[in-house]
Tab-separated table of C-alpha atoms and ligand atoms in Angstrom:
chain	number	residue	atom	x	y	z
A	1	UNK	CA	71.371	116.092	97.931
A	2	UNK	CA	72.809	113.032	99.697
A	3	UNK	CA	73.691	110.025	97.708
A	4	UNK	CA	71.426	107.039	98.539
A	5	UNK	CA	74.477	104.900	100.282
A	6	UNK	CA	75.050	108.368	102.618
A	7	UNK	CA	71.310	107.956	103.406
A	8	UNK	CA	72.207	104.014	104.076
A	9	UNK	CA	75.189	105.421	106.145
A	10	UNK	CA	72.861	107.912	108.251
A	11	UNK	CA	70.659	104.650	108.812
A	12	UNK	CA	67.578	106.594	107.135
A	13	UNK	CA	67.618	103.771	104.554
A	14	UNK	CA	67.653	100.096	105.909
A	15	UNK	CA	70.663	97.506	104.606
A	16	UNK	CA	71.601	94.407	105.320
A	17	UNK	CA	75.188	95.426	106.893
A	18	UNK	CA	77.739	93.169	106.723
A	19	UNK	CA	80.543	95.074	108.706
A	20	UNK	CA	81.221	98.721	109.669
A	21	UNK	CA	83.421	101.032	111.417
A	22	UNK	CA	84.323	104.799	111.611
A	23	UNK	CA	84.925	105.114	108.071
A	24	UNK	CA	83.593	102.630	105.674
A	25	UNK	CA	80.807	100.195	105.590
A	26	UNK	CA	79.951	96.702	104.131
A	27	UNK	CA	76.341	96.048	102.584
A	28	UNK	CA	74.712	93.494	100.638
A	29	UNK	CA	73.521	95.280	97.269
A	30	UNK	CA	70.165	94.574	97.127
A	31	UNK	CA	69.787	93.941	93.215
A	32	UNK	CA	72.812	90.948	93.470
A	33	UNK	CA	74.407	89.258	90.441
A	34	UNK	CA	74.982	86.701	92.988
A	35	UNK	CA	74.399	85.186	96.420
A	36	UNK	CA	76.557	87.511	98.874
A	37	UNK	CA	77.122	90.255	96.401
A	38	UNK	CA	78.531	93.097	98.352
A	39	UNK	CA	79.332	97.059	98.324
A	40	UNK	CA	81.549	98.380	100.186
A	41	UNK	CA	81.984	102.387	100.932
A	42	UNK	CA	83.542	105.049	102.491
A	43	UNK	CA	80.949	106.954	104.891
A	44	UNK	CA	82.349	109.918	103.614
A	45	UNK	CA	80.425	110.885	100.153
A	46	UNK	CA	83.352	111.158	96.865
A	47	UNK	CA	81.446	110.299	94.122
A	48	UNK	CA	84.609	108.681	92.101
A	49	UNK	CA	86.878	106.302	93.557
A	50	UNK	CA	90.053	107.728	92.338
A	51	UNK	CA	88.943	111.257	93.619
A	52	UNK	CA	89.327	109.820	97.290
A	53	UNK	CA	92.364	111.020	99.108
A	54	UNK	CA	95.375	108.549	99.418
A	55	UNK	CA	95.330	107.054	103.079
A	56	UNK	CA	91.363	106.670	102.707
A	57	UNK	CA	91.631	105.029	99.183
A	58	UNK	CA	94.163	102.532	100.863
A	59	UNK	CA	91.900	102.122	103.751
A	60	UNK	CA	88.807	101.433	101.792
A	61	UNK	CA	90.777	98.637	99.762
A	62	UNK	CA	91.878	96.835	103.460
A	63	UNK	CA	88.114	97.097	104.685
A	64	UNK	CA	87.084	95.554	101.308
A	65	UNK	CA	89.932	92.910	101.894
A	66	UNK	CA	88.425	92.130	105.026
A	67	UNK	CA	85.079	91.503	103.793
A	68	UNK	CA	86.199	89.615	100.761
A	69	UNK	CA	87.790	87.169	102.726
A	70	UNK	CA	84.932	86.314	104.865
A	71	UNK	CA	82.888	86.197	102.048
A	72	UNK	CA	84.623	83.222	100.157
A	73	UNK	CA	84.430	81.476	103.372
A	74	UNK	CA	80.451	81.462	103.356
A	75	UNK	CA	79.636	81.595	99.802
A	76	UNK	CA	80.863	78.385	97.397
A	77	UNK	CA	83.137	80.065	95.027
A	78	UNK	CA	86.249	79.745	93.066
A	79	UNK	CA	86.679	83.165	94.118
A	80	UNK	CA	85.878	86.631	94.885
A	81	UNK	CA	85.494	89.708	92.147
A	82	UNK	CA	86.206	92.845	92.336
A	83	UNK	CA	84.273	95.681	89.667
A	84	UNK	CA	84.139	99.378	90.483
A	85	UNK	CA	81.713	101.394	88.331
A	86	UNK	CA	79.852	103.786	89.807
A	87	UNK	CA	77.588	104.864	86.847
A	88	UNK	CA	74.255	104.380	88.827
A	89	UNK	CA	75.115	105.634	92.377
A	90	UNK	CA	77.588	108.504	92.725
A	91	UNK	CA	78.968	107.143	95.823
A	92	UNK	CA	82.232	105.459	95.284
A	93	UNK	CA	81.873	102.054	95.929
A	94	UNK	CA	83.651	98.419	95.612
A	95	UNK	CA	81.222	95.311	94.269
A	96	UNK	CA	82.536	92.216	95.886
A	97	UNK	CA	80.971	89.282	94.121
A	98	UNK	CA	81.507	85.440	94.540
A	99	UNK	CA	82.706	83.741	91.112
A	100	UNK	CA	82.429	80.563	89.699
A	101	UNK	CA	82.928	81.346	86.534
A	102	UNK	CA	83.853	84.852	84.730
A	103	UNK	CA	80.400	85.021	83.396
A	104	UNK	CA	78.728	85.538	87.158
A	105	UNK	CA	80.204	88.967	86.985
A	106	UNK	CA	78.252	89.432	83.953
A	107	UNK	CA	76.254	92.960	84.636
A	108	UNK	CA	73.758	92.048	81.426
A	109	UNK	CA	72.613	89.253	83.627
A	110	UNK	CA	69.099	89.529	85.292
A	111	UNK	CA	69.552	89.977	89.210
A	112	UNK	CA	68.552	87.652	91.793
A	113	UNK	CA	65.537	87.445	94.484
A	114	UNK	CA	66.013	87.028	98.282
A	115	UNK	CA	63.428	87.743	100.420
A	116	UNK	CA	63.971	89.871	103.031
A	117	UNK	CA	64.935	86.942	105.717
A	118	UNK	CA	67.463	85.247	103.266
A	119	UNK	CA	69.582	88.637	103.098
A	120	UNK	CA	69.886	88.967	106.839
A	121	UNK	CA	70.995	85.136	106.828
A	122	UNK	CA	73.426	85.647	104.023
A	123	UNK	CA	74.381	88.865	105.815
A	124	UNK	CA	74.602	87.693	109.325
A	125	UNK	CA	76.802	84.661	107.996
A	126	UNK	CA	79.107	86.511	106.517
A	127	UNK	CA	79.027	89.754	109.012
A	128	UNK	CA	80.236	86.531	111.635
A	129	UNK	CA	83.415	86.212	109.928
A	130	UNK	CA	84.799	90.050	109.328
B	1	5GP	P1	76.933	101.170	90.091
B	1	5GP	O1	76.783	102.593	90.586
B	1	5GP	O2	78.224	100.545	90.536
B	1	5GP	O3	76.697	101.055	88.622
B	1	5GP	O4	75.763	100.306	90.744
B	1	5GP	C1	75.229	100.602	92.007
B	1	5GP	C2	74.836	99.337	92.727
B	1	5GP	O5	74.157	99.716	93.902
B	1	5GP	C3	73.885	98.414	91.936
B	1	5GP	O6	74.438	97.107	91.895
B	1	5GP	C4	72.582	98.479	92.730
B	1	5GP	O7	71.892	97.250	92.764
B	1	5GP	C5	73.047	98.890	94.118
B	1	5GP	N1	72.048	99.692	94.829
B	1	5GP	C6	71.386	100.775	94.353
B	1	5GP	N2	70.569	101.287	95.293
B	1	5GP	C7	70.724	100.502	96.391
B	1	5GP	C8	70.129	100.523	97.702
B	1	5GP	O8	69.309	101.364	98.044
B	1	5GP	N3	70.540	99.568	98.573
B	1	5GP	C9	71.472	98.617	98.234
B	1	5GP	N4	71.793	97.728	99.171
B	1	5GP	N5	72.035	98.558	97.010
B	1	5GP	C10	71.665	99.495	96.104
């Protein structure tokens, strides 16, 4: 059965997209740790990161790049994280989240609220920038 980020990818599931192209994409995760909290993925379903073949693995890292660095333009931080983990959607994936201190990486932490018109600002925003 398709992962639920291929089901994002085939546009059957709705996501506030930051930035695409032919093979990864940029999304806000909808349960954030923080304001601008981002996935990023390569369309093509590997469940584990390190299972993805060389020139894609390299490829997903630049995309993520990308994104990072318009994300620290829009969100106030000191910086951005970086976390792979994977245990809840087998769909590798990249967490991009703004820092201000260690502890806003903090997965224990209860997850924020935007309604539905604050993540397409937050997304648009940022989107802008890529
Ligand atoms: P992990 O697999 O790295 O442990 O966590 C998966 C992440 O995907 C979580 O942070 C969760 O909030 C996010 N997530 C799960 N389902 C969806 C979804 O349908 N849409 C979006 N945008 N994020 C999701």
């Amino acid at each position: 059965m398709a992962t639920i980020f291929t089901r994002i990818v085939q546009g059957e599931i709705p996501c506030y997209k930051i930035a695409e192209d032919d093979n990864f994409l940029a999304f806000l995760d909808i349960n954030p740790l923080q304001e601008g909290h981002t996935l990023v993925i390569p369309k093509k379903e590997v469940n584990y990161i390190f299972d993805i073949e060389d020139d894609l693995h390299a490829g997903l890292w630049n995309f993520a790049k990308k994104v990072a660095k318009a994300l620290e333009k829009v969100i106030p931080c000191q910086r951005i994280g970086v976390t792979v983990i994977g245990l809840e959607v087998p769909h590798a994936h990249i967490h991009l989240i703004p820092l201000k201190t260690m502890f806003d990486m903090d997965f224990k932490r209860s997850k924020l609220t935007f309604t539905p018109e604050e993540f397409k600002s937050i997304a648009d925003r940022i989107a802008k920038l890529v």
